[in-house]
GROMACS .gro file of C-alpha atoms in nm:
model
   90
    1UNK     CA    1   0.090  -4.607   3.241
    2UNK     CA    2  -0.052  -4.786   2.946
    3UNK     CA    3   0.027  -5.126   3.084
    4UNK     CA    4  -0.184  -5.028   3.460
    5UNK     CA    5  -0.477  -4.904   3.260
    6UNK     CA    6  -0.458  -5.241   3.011
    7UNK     CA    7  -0.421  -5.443   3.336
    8UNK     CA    8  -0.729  -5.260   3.486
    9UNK     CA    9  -0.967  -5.326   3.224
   10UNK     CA   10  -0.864  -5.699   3.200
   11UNK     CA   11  -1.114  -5.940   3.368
   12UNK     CA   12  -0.993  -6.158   3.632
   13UNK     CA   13  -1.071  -6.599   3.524
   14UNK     CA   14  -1.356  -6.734   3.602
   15UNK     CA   15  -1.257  -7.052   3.824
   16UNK     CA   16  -1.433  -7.325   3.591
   17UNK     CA   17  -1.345  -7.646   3.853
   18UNK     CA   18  -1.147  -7.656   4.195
   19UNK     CA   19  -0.995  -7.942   4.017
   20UNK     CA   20  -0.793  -8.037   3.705
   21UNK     CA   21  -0.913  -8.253   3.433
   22UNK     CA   22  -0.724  -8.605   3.277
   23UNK     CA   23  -0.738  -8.535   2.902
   24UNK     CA   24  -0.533  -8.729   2.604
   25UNK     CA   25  -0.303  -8.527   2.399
   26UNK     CA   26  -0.137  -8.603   2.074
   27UNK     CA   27   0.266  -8.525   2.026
   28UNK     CA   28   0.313  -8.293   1.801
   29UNK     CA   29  -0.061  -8.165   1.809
   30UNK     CA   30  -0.128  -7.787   1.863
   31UNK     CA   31  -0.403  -7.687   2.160
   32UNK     CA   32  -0.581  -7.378   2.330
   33UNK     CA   33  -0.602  -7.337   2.698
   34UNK     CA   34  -0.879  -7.168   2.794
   35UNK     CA   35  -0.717  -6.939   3.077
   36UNK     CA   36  -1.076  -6.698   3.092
   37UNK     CA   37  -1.217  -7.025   3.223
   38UNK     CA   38  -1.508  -6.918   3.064
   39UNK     CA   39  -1.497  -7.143   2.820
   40UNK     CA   40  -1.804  -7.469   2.777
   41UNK     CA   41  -1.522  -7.679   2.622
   42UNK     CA   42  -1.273  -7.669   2.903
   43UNK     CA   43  -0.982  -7.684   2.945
   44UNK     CA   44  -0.993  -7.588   2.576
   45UNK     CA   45  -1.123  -7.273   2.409
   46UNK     CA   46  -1.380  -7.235   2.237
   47UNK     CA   47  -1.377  -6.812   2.199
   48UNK     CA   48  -1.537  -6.742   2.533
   49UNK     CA   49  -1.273  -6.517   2.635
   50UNK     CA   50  -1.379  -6.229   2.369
   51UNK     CA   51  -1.378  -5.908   2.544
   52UNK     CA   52  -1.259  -6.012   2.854
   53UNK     CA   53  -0.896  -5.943   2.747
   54UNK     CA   54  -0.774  -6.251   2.838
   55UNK     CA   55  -0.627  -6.474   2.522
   56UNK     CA   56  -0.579  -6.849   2.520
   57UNK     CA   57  -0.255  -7.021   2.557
   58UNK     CA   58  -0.153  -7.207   2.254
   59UNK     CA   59   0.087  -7.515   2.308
   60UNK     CA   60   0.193  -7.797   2.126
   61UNK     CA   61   0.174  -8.141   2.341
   62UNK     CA   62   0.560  -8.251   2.334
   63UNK     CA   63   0.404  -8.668   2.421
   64UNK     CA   64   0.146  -8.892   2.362
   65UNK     CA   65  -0.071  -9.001   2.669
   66UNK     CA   66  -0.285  -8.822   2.956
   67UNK     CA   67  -0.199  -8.481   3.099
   68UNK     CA   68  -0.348  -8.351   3.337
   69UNK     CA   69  -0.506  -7.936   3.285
   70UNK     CA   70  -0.584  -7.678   3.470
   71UNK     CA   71  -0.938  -7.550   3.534
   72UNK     CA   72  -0.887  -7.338   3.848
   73UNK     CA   73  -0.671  -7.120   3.599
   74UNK     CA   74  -0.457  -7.003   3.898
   75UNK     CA   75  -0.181  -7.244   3.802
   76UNK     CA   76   0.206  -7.096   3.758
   77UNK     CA   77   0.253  -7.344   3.479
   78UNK     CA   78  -0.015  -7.328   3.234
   79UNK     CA   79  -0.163  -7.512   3.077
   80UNK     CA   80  -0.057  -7.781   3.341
   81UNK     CA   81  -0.188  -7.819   3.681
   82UNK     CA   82   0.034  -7.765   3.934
   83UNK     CA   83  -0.112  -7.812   4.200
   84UNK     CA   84  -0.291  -7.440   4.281
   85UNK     CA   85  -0.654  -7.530   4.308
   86UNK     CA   86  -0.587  -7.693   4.693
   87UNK     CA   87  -0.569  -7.314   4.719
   88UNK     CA   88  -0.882  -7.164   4.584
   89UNK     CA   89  -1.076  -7.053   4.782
   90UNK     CA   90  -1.522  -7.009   4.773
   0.00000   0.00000   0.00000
């Protein structure tokens, strides 16, 4: 019961861009996703998200080089795009 009442108070994310973004990441390097989308640094975080219960994903970029990120925040394999924001709809 706990988890449907946590799940009911959670905001839904805010769809920052119907399209991801080309950004350079460092191996090794630790990041925040922003998955509120709320966030005026996206894709990053920048502590938008407070109250909203919705908490960044931390990762660590395994390469060097552009990757592309999610801003739609509906994609299945954060913080990567995968493709989901062909499917957002207005």
């Amino acid at each position: 019961m706990a988890i449907i009442l946590e799940e009911e108070n959670m905001e839904k994310p805010v769809v920052a861009a119907r399209e991801p973004i080309a950004v350079d990441l460092v191996a090794g390097r630790e990041y925040w996703w922003c998955a509120c989308g709320r966030s005026a640094s996206q894709p990053f975080c920048d502590g938008s998200h407070r109250g909203t219960g919705i908490e960044p994903i931390g990762f660590k970029a395994e390469k060097s080089g552009e990757a592309w990120l999610c801003r739609c925040k509906q994609t299945k394999t954060h913080p990567y795009c995968d493709g989901s924001h062909k499917q957002v709809k207005d």
